[in-house]
Tab-separated table of N, CA and C in Angstrom:
chain	number	residue	atom	x	y	z
M	1	MET	N	0.831	-1.185	0.000
M	1	MET	CA	0.000	0.000	0.000
M	1	MET	C	0.880	1.256	0.000
M	2	VAL	N	0.510	2.221	-0.818
M	2	VAL	CA	1.256	3.460	-0.926
M	2	VAL	C	0.894	4.357	0.248
M	3	LYS	N	1.911	4.950	0.840
M	3	LYS	CA	1.719	5.808	2.003
M	3	LYS	C	1.219	7.185	1.568
M	4	ARG	N	0.071	7.588	2.091
M	4	ARG	CA	-0.488	8.915	1.806
M	4	ARG	C	0.068	9.887	2.846
M	5	ARG	N	0.558	11.024	2.371
M	5	ARG	CA	1.101	12.028	3.270
M	5	ARG	C	0.160	13.221	3.341
M	6	THR	N	0.148	13.861	4.447
M	6	THR	CA	-0.670	15.066	4.620
M	6	THR	C	0.186	16.289	4.319
M	7	SER	N	-0.451	17.450	4.268
M	7	SER	CA	0.319	18.684	4.031
M	7	SER	C	1.301	18.921	5.181
M	8	ASP	N	0.956	18.441	6.390
M	8	ASP	CA	1.901	18.553	7.511
M	8	ASP	C	3.159	17.743	7.238
M	9	ASP	N	2.991	16.543	6.667
M	9	ASP	CA	4.138	15.696	6.331
M	9	ASP	C	5.038	16.386	5.311
M	10	MET	N	4.458	17.072	4.343
M	10	MET	CA	5.244	17.717	3.290
M	10	MET	C	6.155	18.782	3.875
M	11	GLY	N	5.808	19.342	5.028
M	11	GLY	CA	6.653	20.332	5.674
M	11	GLY	C	7.985	19.759	6.121
M	12	LYS	N	8.075	18.419	6.242
M	12	LYS	CA	9.326	17.756	6.632
M	12	LYS	C	10.326	17.737	5.483
M	13	TYR	N	9.835	17.910	4.276
M	13	TYR	CA	10.693	17.762	3.100
M	13	TYR	C	11.150	19.111	2.587
M	14	ASP	N	12.347	19.114	2.045
M	14	ASP	CA	12.933	20.319	1.476
M	14	ASP	C	12.585	20.358	-0.014
M	15	VAL	N	11.527	21.102	-0.360
M	15	VAL	CA	11.103	21.210	-1.758
M	15	VAL	C	12.087	22.123	-2.483
M	16	ILE	N	12.723	21.583	-3.512
M	16	ILE	CA	13.731	22.334	-4.274
M	16	ILE	C	13.077	23.057	-5.449
M	17	PHE	N	12.192	22.372	-6.160
M	17	PHE	CA	11.433	22.979	-7.250
M	17	PHE	C	10.190	22.134	-7.470
M	18	GLU	N	9.362	22.542	-8.417
M	18	GLU	CA	8.128	21.806	-8.668
M	18	GLU	C	7.746	21.918	-10.136
M	19	SER	N	6.816	21.066	-10.525
M	19	SER	CA	6.195	21.145	-11.842
M	19	SER	C	4.693	21.059	-11.598
M	20	GLU	N	3.918	20.893	-12.619
M	20	GLU	CA	2.460	20.953	-12.470
M	20	GLU	C	1.924	19.989	-11.408
M	21	ASN	N	2.389	18.738	-11.420
M	21	ASN	CA	1.847	17.714	-10.528
M	21	ASN	C	2.841	17.153	-9.520
M	22	ILE	N	4.077	17.641	-9.568
M	22	ILE	CA	5.148	17.016	-8.787
M	22	ILE	C	5.931	18.045	-7.979
M	23	PHE	N	6.205	17.682	-6.711
M	23	PHE	CA	7.203	18.387	-5.917
M	23	PHE	C	8.500	17.599	-6.043
M	24	TYR	N	9.617	18.287	-6.258
M	24	TYR	CA	10.938	17.664	-6.319
M	24	TYR	C	11.631	18.035	-5.020
M	25	VAL	N	11.848	17.048	-4.180
M	25	VAL	CA	12.367	17.295	-2.843
M	25	VAL	C	13.754	16.686	-2.691
M	26	LYS	N	14.495	17.265	-1.761
M	26	LYS	CA	15.803	16.724	-1.406
M	26	LYS	C	15.609	15.312	-0.853
M	27	LEU	N	16.557	14.422	-1.152
M	27	LEU	CA	16.485	13.083	-0.573
M	27	LEU	C	16.255	13.189	0.923
M	28	SER	N	15.530	12.228	1.469
M	28	SER	CA	15.180	12.307	2.875
M	28	SER	C	15.242	10.924	3.520
M	29	TYR	N	15.796	10.889	4.719
M	29	TYR	CA	15.789	9.642	5.482
M	29	TYR	C	14.355	9.195	5.757
M	30	ASP	N	13.422	10.140	5.809
M	30	ASP	CA	12.017	9.812	6.047
M	30	ASP	C	11.388	9.047	4.885
M	31	LEU	N	12.044	9.032	3.730
M	31	LEU	CA	11.511	8.333	2.553
M	31	LEU	C	12.195	6.989	2.309
M	32	ILE	N	13.057	6.552	3.198
M	32	ILE	CA	13.811	5.314	2.964
M	32	ILE	C	12.887	4.129	2.721
M	33	GLU	N	11.815	4.004	3.460
M	33	GLU	CA	10.892	2.886	3.234
M	33	GLU	C	10.315	2.930	1.819
M	34	ASP	N	10.022	4.137	1.327
M	34	ASP	CA	9.521	4.286	-0.042
M	34	ASP	C	10.597	3.915	-1.063
M	35	TYR	N	11.839	4.360	-0.809
M	35	TYR	CA	12.940	4.020	-1.718
M	35	TYR	C	13.118	2.507	-1.784
M	36	LEU	N	13.087	1.867	-0.623
M	36	LEU	CA	13.265	0.418	-0.566
M	36	LEU	C	12.170	-0.310	-1.326
M	37	LYS	N	10.942	0.118	-1.136
M	37	LYS	CA	9.832	-0.524	-1.840
M	37	LYS	C	10.037	-0.425	-3.353
M	38	MET	N	10.523	0.726	-3.819
M	38	MET	CA	10.724	0.918	-5.248
M	38	MET	C	11.887	0.073	-5.773
M	39	VAL	N	13.062	0.186	-5.160
M	39	VAL	CA	14.230	-0.515	-5.704
M	39	VAL	C	14.150	-2.025	-5.523
M	40	ASN	N	13.358	-2.479	-4.565
M	40	ASN	CA	13.195	-3.914	-4.352
M	40	ASN	C	12.010	-4.503	-5.122
M	41	ASP	N	11.290	-3.676	-5.848
M	41	ASP	CA	10.199	-4.137	-6.704
M	41	ASP	C	10.831	-4.718	-7.977
M	42	PRO	N	10.636	-6.006	-8.246
M	42	PRO	CA	11.271	-6.625	-9.421
M	42	PRO	C	10.930	-5.925	-10.739
M	43	ASN	N	9.723	-5.365	-10.856
M	43	ASN	CA	9.331	-4.684	-12.091
M	43	ASN	C	10.096	-3.381	-12.302
M	44	VAL	N	10.494	-2.737	-11.234
M	44	VAL	CA	11.314	-1.526	-11.325
M	44	VAL	C	12.783	-1.907	-11.452
M	45	ALA	N	13.220	-2.828	-10.613
M	45	ALA	CA	14.637	-3.214	-10.569
M	45	ALA	C	15.156	-3.680	-11.921
M	46	LYS	N	14.363	-4.451	-12.651
M	46	LYS	CA	14.836	-4.985	-13.941
M	46	LYS	C	15.007	-3.901	-15.002
M	47	MET	N	14.432	-2.733	-14.770
M	47	MET	CA	14.567	-1.631	-15.725
M	47	MET	C	15.721	-0.694	-15.388
M	48	ILE	N	16.293	-0.839	-14.174
M	48	ILE	CA	17.376	0.072	-13.792
M	48	ILE	C	18.698	-0.634	-13.533
M	49	SER	N	18.681	-1.974	-13.467
M	49	SER	CA	19.930	-2.684	-13.195
M	49	SER	C	19.855	-4.121	-13.679
M	50	LYS	N	20.973	-4.623	-14.135
M	50	LYS	CA	21.071	-6.042	-14.510
M	50	LYS	C	21.473	-6.884	-13.307
M	51	ASN	N	22.027	-6.252	-12.280
M	51	ASN	CA	22.451	-6.951	-11.066
M	51	ASN	C	21.399	-6.752	-9.986
M	52	ILE	N	20.318	-7.498	-10.093
M	52	ILE	CA	19.196	-7.323	-9.189
M	52	ILE	C	19.440	-8.085	-7.889
M	53	PHE	N	19.303	-7.354	-6.782
M	53	PHE	CA	19.313	-7.982	-5.474
M	53	PHE	C	18.485	-7.132	-4.519
M	54	VAL	N	18.143	-7.694	-3.403
M	54	VAL	CA	17.296	-7.003	-2.437
M	54	VAL	C	18.158	-6.135	-1.532
M	55	TYR	N	17.822	-4.849	-1.495
M	55	TYR	CA	18.536	-3.896	-0.649
M	55	TYR	C	17.944	-3.924	0.760
M	56	THR	N	18.804	-3.714	1.746
M	56	THR	CA	18.369	-3.638	3.143
M	56	THR	C	18.168	-2.178	3.536
M	57	TYR	N	17.522	-1.982	4.663
M	57	TYR	CA	17.333	-0.638	5.193
M	57	TYR	C	18.695	0.039	5.410
M	58	GLU	N	19.637	-0.700	5.954
M	58	GLU	CA	20.967	-0.143	6.224
M	58	GLU	C	21.667	0.284	4.933
M	59	GLN	N	21.550	-0.517	3.882
M	59	GLN	CA	22.166	-0.168	2.603
M	59	GLN	C	21.527	1.092	2.017
M	60	GLU	N	20.217	1.178	2.120
M	60	GLU	CA	19.523	2.345	1.577
M	60	GLU	C	19.833	3.584	2.412
M	61	PHE	N	19.919	3.432	3.712
M	61	PHE	CA	20.301	4.532	4.601
M	61	PHE	C	21.678	5.055	4.201
M	62	GLU	N	22.620	4.162	3.960
M	62	GLU	CA	23.975	4.551	3.573
M	62	GLU	C	23.974	5.245	2.211
M	63	TRP	N	23.137	4.766	1.294
M	63	TRP	CA	23.022	5.383	-0.033
M	63	TRP	C	22.529	6.826	0.110
M	64	VAL	N	21.493	7.034	0.929
M	64	VAL	CA	20.973	8.389	1.146
M	64	VAL	C	22.055	9.262	1.776
M	65	ARG	N	22.730	8.754	2.793
M	65	ARG	CA	23.784	9.516	3.463
M	65	ARG	C	24.847	9.961	2.463
M	66	LYS	N	25.290	9.027	1.635
M	66	LYS	CA	26.327	9.327	0.651
M	66	LYS	C	25.854	10.376	-0.368
M	67	LYS	N	24.650	10.217	-0.869
M	67	LYS	CA	24.116	11.170	-1.850
M	67	LYS	C	23.984	12.568	-1.240
M	68	LEU	N	23.529	12.638	0.003
M	68	LEU	CA	23.402	13.942	0.660
M	68	LEU	C	24.770	14.568	0.921
M	69	GLU	N	25.713	13.748	1.311
M	69	GLU	CA	27.064	14.232	1.583
M	69	GLU	C	27.716	14.759	0.307
M	70	GLU	N	27.503	14.073	-0.807
M	70	GLU	CA	28.103	14.476	-2.077
M	70	GLU	C	27.362	15.629	-2.738
M	71	LYS	N	26.209	15.996	-2.173
M	71	LYS	CA	25.392	17.080	-2.725
M	71	LYS	C	25.066	16.840	-4.199
M	72	ASP	N	24.745	15.579	-4.494
M	72	ASP	CA	24.370	15.220	-5.858
M	72	ASP	C	23.057	15.900	-6.251
M	73	HIS	N	22.829	16.001	-7.536
M	73	HIS	CA	21.601	16.600	-8.069
M	73	HIS	C	20.572	15.485	-8.260
M	74	ILE	N	20.118	14.956	-7.128
M	74	ILE	CA	19.113	13.901	-7.127
M	74	ILE	C	17.930	14.369	-6.292
M	75	PHE	N	16.743	14.080	-6.803
M	75	PHE	CA	15.532	14.559	-6.163
M	75	PHE	C	14.513	13.440	-6.076
M	76	SER	N	13.811	13.406	-4.963
M	76	SER	CA	12.668	12.516	-4.832
M	76	SER	C	11.459	13.271	-5.354
M	77	MET	N	10.604	12.548	-6.041
M	77	MET	CA	9.400	13.154	-6.599
M	77	MET	C	8.206	12.759	-5.742
M	78	VAL	N	7.416	13.755	-5.374
M	78	VAL	CA	6.242	13.539	-4.543
M	78	VAL	C	5.035	14.130	-5.261
M	79	GLU	N	3.988	13.345	-5.354
M	79	GLU	CA	2.763	13.770	-6.015
M	79	GLU	C	2.118	14.905	-5.214
M	80	LYS	N	1.863	16.022	-5.876
M	80	LYS	CA	1.285	17.182	-5.194
M	80	LYS	C	-0.078	16.865	-4.598
M	81	GLU	N	-0.920	16.206	-5.365
M	81	GLU	CA	-2.308	15.984	-4.936
M	81	GLU	C	-2.418	15.092	-3.706
M	82	THR	N	-1.588	14.057	-3.639
M	82	THR	CA	-1.728	13.063	-2.566
M	82	THR	C	-0.577	13.048	-1.568
M	83	GLY	N	0.569	13.617	-1.956
M	83	GLY	CA	1.755	13.533	-1.113
M	83	GLY	C	2.452	12.191	-1.205
M	84	GLU	N	2.054	11.355	-2.176
M	84	GLU	CA	2.647	10.034	-2.322
M	84	GLU	C	3.950	10.096	-3.112
M	85	PHE	N	4.870	9.213	-2.742
M	85	PHE	CA	6.169	9.094	-3.403
M	85	PHE	C	5.976	8.563	-4.812
M	86	ILE	N	6.602	9.225	-5.781
M	86	ILE	CA	6.544	8.820	-7.187
M	86	ILE	C	7.804	8.084	-7.594
M	87	GLY	N	8.957	8.599	-7.203
M	87	GLY	CA	10.227	8.020	-7.616
M	87	GLY	C	11.349	9.024	-7.426
M	88	ASN	N	12.488	8.749	-8.062
M	88	ASN	CA	13.649	9.633	-7.984
M	88	ASN	C	14.108	9.995	-9.382
M	89	ILE	N	14.688	11.180	-9.496
M	89	ILE	CA	15.278	11.624	-10.756
M	89	ILE	C	16.597	12.300	-10.427
M	90	GLU	N	17.583	12.100	-11.303
M	90	GLU	CA	18.935	12.556	-10.978
M	90	GLU	C	19.696	12.972	-12.232
M	91	ILE	N	20.488	14.011	-12.070
M	91	ILE	CA	21.532	14.303	-13.052
M	91	ILE	C	22.776	13.667	-12.445
M	92	MET	N	23.115	12.478	-12.946
M	92	MET	CA	24.108	11.608	-12.303
M	92	MET	C	25.540	12.081	-12.485
M	93	SER	N	25.812	12.668	-13.616
M	93	SER	CA	27.172	13.159	-13.869
M	93	SER	C	27.096	14.285	-14.886
M	94	GLN	N	28.175	15.051	-14.946
M	94	GLN	CA	28.273	16.140	-15.906
M	94	GLN	C	29.656	16.077	-16.544
M	95	ASN	N	29.675	15.934	-17.854
M	95	ASN	CA	30.936	15.899	-18.587
M	95	ASN	C	30.838	16.818	-19.796
M	96	ASP	N	31.758	17.774	-19.884
M	96	ASP	CA	31.798	18.711	-21.004
M	96	ASP	C	30.452	19.389	-21.237
M	97	GLY	N	29.768	19.776	-20.164
M	97	GLY	CA	28.506	20.489	-20.278
M	97	GLY	C	27.299	19.610	-20.578
M	98	ILE	N	27.486	18.294	-20.564
M	98	ILE	CA	26.396	17.350	-20.823
M	98	ILE	C	26.078	16.603	-19.527
M	99	GLY	N	24.812	16.627	-19.115
M	99	GLY	CA	24.390	15.925	-17.909
M	99	GLY	C	23.774	14.587	-18.253
M	100	GLU	N	24.104	13.572	-17.467
M	100	GLU	CA	23.505	12.251	-17.662
M	100	GLU	C	22.345	12.096	-16.690
M	101	ILE	N	21.174	11.816	-17.244
M	101	ILE	CA	19.954	11.723	-16.439
M	101	ILE	C	19.619	10.269	-16.139
M	102	GLY	N	19.144	10.041	-14.920
M	102	GLY	CA	18.593	8.757	-14.515
M	102	GLY	C	17.275	8.994	-13.815
M	103	ILE	N	16.307	8.126	-14.040
M	103	ILE	CA	14.990	8.269	-13.417
M	103	ILE	C	14.453	6.891	-13.075
M	104	SER	N	13.766	6.807	-11.951
M	104	SER	CA	13.046	5.576	-11.606
M	104	SER	C	11.720	5.990	-10.981
M	105	ILE	N	10.679	5.263	-11.358
M	105	ILE	CA	9.325	5.555	-10.907
M	105	ILE	C	8.724	4.279	-10.339
M	106	THR	N	8.024	4.411	-9.223
M	106	THR	CA	7.397	3.249	-8.603
M	106	THR	C	6.397	2.620	-9.570
M	107	SER	N	6.178	1.323	-9.409
M	107	SER	CA	5.198	0.630	-10.250
M	107	SER	C	3.831	1.285	-10.181
M	108	GLU	N	3.442	1.724	-8.988
M	108	GLU	CA	2.116	2.314	-8.796
M	108	GLU	C	1.929	3.636	-9.525
M	109	LYS	N	3.015	4.334	-9.796
M	109	LYS	CA	2.908	5.667	-10.403
M	109	LYS	C	3.298	5.679	-11.884
M	110	GLN	N	3.582	4.514	-12.447
M	110	GLN	CA	3.915	4.453	-13.873
M	110	GLN	C	2.646	4.602	-14.713
M	111	ASP	N	2.831	4.971	-15.952
M	111	ASP	CA	1.744	5.146	-16.922
M	111	ASP	C	0.791	6.281	-16.552
M	112	ARG	N	1.319	7.291	-15.864
M	112	ARG	CA	0.525	8.474	-15.510
M	112	ARG	C	1.168	9.741	-16.061
M	113	HIS	N	2.154	9.580	-16.931
M	113	HIS	CA	2.874	10.687	-17.585
M	113	HIS	C	3.786	11.456	-16.636
M	114	TYR	N	4.063	10.898	-15.460
M	114	TYR	CA	5.000	11.544	-14.546
M	114	TYR	C	6.418	11.531	-15.110
M	115	GLY	N	6.771	10.493	-15.845
M	115	GLY	CA	8.110	10.420	-16.431
M	115	GLY	C	8.360	11.575	-17.385
M	116	THR	N	7.416	11.828	-18.268
M	116	THR	CA	7.557	12.932	-19.221
M	116	THR	C	7.615	14.269	-18.492
M	117	GLU	N	6.715	14.468	-17.546
M	117	GLU	CA	6.701	15.720	-16.782
M	117	GLU	C	8.023	15.923	-16.040
M	118	ALA	N	8.507	14.862	-15.412
M	118	ALA	CA	9.749	14.959	-14.639
M	118	ALA	C	10.958	15.189	-15.548
M	119	MET	N	10.999	14.522	-16.689
M	119	MET	CA	12.125	14.716	-17.605
M	119	MET	C	12.161	16.158	-18.106
M	120	LYS	N	11.020	16.693	-18.475
M	120	LYS	CA	10.981	18.088	-18.943
M	120	LYS	C	11.483	19.036	-17.854
M	121	ARG	N	11.071	18.777	-16.624
M	121	ARG	CA	11.436	19.693	-15.530
M	121	ARG	C	12.900	19.568	-15.130
M	122	ILE	N	13.457	18.336	-15.121
M	122	ILE	CA	14.875	18.187	-14.753
M	122	ILE	C	15.762	18.779	-15.855
M	123	ILE	N	15.319	18.705	-17.094
M	123	ILE	CA	16.065	19.312	-18.198
M	123	ILE	C	16.070	20.834	-18.033
M	124	GLU	N	14.918	21.389	-17.726
M	124	GLU	CA	14.829	22.828	-17.481
M	124	GLU	C	15.740	23.229	-16.312
M	125	TYR	N	15.712	22.457	-15.253
M	125	TYR	CA	16.570	22.699	-14.092
M	125	TYR	C	18.047	22.650	-14.513
M	126	GLY	N	18.412	21.658	-15.286
M	126	GLY	CA	19.802	21.523	-15.726
M	126	GLY	C	20.274	22.682	-16.588
M	127	TYR	N	19.428	23.113	-17.510
M	127	TYR	CA	19.790	24.256	-18.359
M	127	TYR	C	19.886	25.544	-17.539
M	128	ASN	N	18.889	25.794	-16.713
M	128	ASN	CA	18.810	27.075	-16.004
M	128	ASN	C	19.694	27.162	-14.767
M	129	GLU	N	19.722	26.110	-13.965
M	129	GLU	CA	20.460	26.158	-12.696
M	129	GLU	C	21.905	25.674	-12.815
M	130	LEU	N	22.120	24.654	-13.629
M	130	LEU	CA	23.462	24.071	-13.751
M	130	LEU	C	24.193	24.540	-15.004
M	131	LYS	N	23.493	25.283	-15.852
M	131	LYS	CA	24.056	25.844	-17.095
M	131	LYS	C	24.605	24.755	-18.023
M	132	LEU	N	23.902	23.622	-18.080
M	132	LEU	CA	24.311	22.532	-18.963
M	132	LEU	C	23.942	22.865	-20.403
M	133	ASN	N	24.633	22.206	-21.352
M	133	ASN	CA	24.389	22.426	-22.772
M	133	ASN	C	23.581	21.310	-23.410
M	134	GLY	N	23.418	20.207	-22.717
M	134	GLY	CA	22.686	19.082	-23.266
M	134	GLY	C	22.597	17.969	-22.244
M	135	PHE	N	21.950	16.874	-22.660
M	135	PHE	CA	21.729	15.747	-21.766
M	135	PHE	C	21.891	14.447	-22.522
M	136	GLU	N	22.223	13.413	-21.764
M	136	GLU	CA	22.324	12.072	-22.325
M	136	GLU	C	21.762	11.089	-21.310
M	137	LEU	N	21.488	9.897	-21.786
M	137	LEU	CA	21.038	8.823	-20.907
M	137	LEU	C	21.235	7.503	-21.615
M	138	ASN	N	21.191	6.451	-20.840
M	138	ASN	CA	21.225	5.099	-21.370
M	138	ASN	C	19.962	4.401	-20.911
M	139	VAL	N	19.381	3.624	-21.789
M	139	VAL	CA	18.138	2.924	-21.479
M	139	VAL	C	18.210	1.525	-22.092
M	140	TYR	N	17.655	0.545	-21.379
M	140	TYR	CA	17.620	-0.817	-21.915
M	140	TYR	C	16.688	-0.877	-23.121
M	141	LYS	N	17.120	-1.598	-24.151
M	141	LYS	CA	16.294	-1.799	-25.343
M	141	LYS	C	14.963	-2.444	-24.985
M	142	THR	N	14.938	-3.165	-23.883
M	142	THR	CA	13.740	-3.883	-23.440
M	142	THR	C	12.787	-3.009	-22.624
M	143	ASN	N	12.989	-1.686	-22.649
M	143	ASN	CA	12.150	-0.766	-21.884
M	143	ASN	C	11.470	0.228	-22.840
M	144	PRO	N	10.520	-0.246	-23.640
M	144	PRO	CA	9.910	0.624	-24.659
M	144	PRO	C	9.140	1.803	-24.079
M	145	ARG	N	8.558	1.658	-22.892
M	145	ARG	CA	7.835	2.789	-22.294
M	145	ARG	C	8.791	3.935	-22.001
M	146	ALA	N	9.957	3.610	-21.455
M	146	ALA	CA	10.943	4.651	-21.158
M	146	ALA	C	11.461	5.281	-22.450
M	147	ILE	N	11.759	4.464	-23.433
M	147	ILE	CA	12.253	4.985	-24.719
M	147	ILE	C	11.226	5.958	-25.310
M	148	HIS	N	9.966	5.586	-25.285
M	148	HIS	CA	8.895	6.446	-25.801
M	148	HIS	C	8.849	7.773	-25.028
M	149	CYS	N	8.967	7.696	-23.711
M	149	CYS	CA	8.982	8.905	-22.875
M	149	CYS	C	10.136	9.816	-23.281
M	150	TYR	N	11.319	9.244	-23.400
M	150	TYR	CA	12.503	10.043	-23.733
M	150	TYR	C	12.382	10.672	-25.121
M	151	GLU	N	11.847	9.923	-26.072
M	151	GLU	CA	11.637	10.477	-27.412
M	151	GLU	C	10.626	11.619	-27.366
M	152	ASN	N	9.620	11.511	-26.523
M	152	ASN	CA	8.608	12.570	-26.397
M	152	ASN	C	9.191	13.891	-25.918
M	153	VAL	N	10.272	13.843	-25.149
M	153	VAL	CA	10.868	15.094	-24.679
M	153	VAL	C	12.045	15.534	-25.550
M	154	GLY	N	12.322	14.795	-26.634
M	154	GLY	CA	13.322	15.243	-27.595
M	154	GLY	C	14.614	14.460	-27.667
M	155	PHE	N	14.762	13.397	-26.883
M	155	PHE	CA	15.961	12.578	-26.973
M	155	PHE	C	15.944	11.772	-28.266
M	156	VAL	N	17.139	11.564	-28.833
M	156	VAL	CA	17.274	10.737	-30.027
M	156	VAL	C	18.296	9.632	-29.770
M	157	ASN	N	18.064	8.509	-30.404
M	157	ASN	CA	18.960	7.359	-30.303
M	157	ASN	C	20.231	7.680	-31.083
M	158	VAL	N	21.378	7.608	-30.409
M	158	VAL	CA	22.642	7.887	-31.080
M	158	VAL	C	23.550	6.656	-31.125
M	159	GLY	N	23.007	5.493	-30.749
M	159	GLY	CA	23.811	4.284	-30.850
M	159	GLY	C	23.766	3.433	-29.606
M	160	SER	N	24.774	2.579	-29.515
M	160	SER	CA	24.854	1.650	-28.387
M	160	SER	C	25.210	2.386	-27.111
M	161	GLY	N	24.714	1.846	-26.005
M	161	GLY	CA	24.961	2.445	-24.707
M	161	GLY	C	26.136	1.816	-24.005
M	162	LYS	N	26.140	1.925	-22.676
M	162	LYS	CA	27.240	1.421	-21.863
M	162	LYS	C	27.344	-0.097	-21.899
M	163	GLU	N	26.214	-0.749	-22.034
M	163	GLU	CA	26.192	-2.206	-22.114
M	163	GLU	C	25.602	-2.617	-23.450
M	164	GLU	N	25.764	-3.879	-23.786
M	164	GLU	CA	25.352	-4.386	-25.092
M	164	GLU	C	23.873	-4.154	-25.389
M	165	ASP	N	23.025	-4.286	-24.370
M	165	ASP	CA	21.588	-4.134	-24.607
M	165	ASP	C	21.056	-2.757	-24.232
M	166	ASP	N	21.945	-1.763	-24.174
M	166	ASP	CA	21.562	-0.371	-23.908
M	166	ASP	C	21.454	0.410	-25.204
M	167	ILE	N	20.643	1.432	-25.148
M	167	ILE	CA	20.586	2.456	-26.191
M	167	ILE	C	21.099	3.739	-25.554
M	168	HIS	N	21.968	4.435	-26.247
M	168	HIS	CA	22.463	5.735	-25.788
M	168	HIS	C	21.631	6.801	-26.491
M	169	MET	N	21.071	7.712	-25.700
M	169	MET	CA	20.226	8.772	-26.262
M	169	MET	C	20.779	10.132	-25.848
M	170	MET	N	20.596	11.111	-26.730
M	170	MET	CA	21.106	12.468	-26.503
M	170	MET	C	20.001	13.494	-26.727
M	171	LEU	N	20.131	14.603	-26.004
M	171	LEU	CA	19.268	15.754	-26.179
M	171	LEU	C	20.195	16.963	-26.185
M	172	LYS	N	20.103	17.762	-27.225
M	172	LYS	CA	20.920	18.962	-27.288
M	172	LYS	C	20.029	20.173	-27.351
M	173	LYS	N	20.511	21.244	-26.757
M	173	LYS	CA	19.777	22.520	-26.709
M	173	LYS	C	19.537	23.049	-28.097
């Protein structure tokens, strides 16, 4: 069952920016249970990693600690209407003015166009706040929903990705 949050709960989170339906908040130890549910869901895990295993609370706690310490550009997405956790989106690295984007969405929140909305907003954030010149990502060939989402926001297939069954996609300003 997805945890419904009240407006009082949202006060615990550091909202960095927002889009029409989503608050983008700083990673939070208060969301670890939500993160665990997402990354341990086989339907989500198979789309973000080939090395699937079950993460523990301690491992996820350490991941959050490390991300906060490194001040990475990673945000948890929270549905404005319900306060429910949607997923995470991140600009994972920046090389020569190009940011690499990663996104994961809970099974419950997929097929609601949150991916497209979030991609558009993180791209805007990257251009305006980080002064990036473009974006790239890698996606499994076996993830047609994600590929369709990325194409909808302007990414194009430029060849093979990091692994044999990846597609490398680019978006330029």
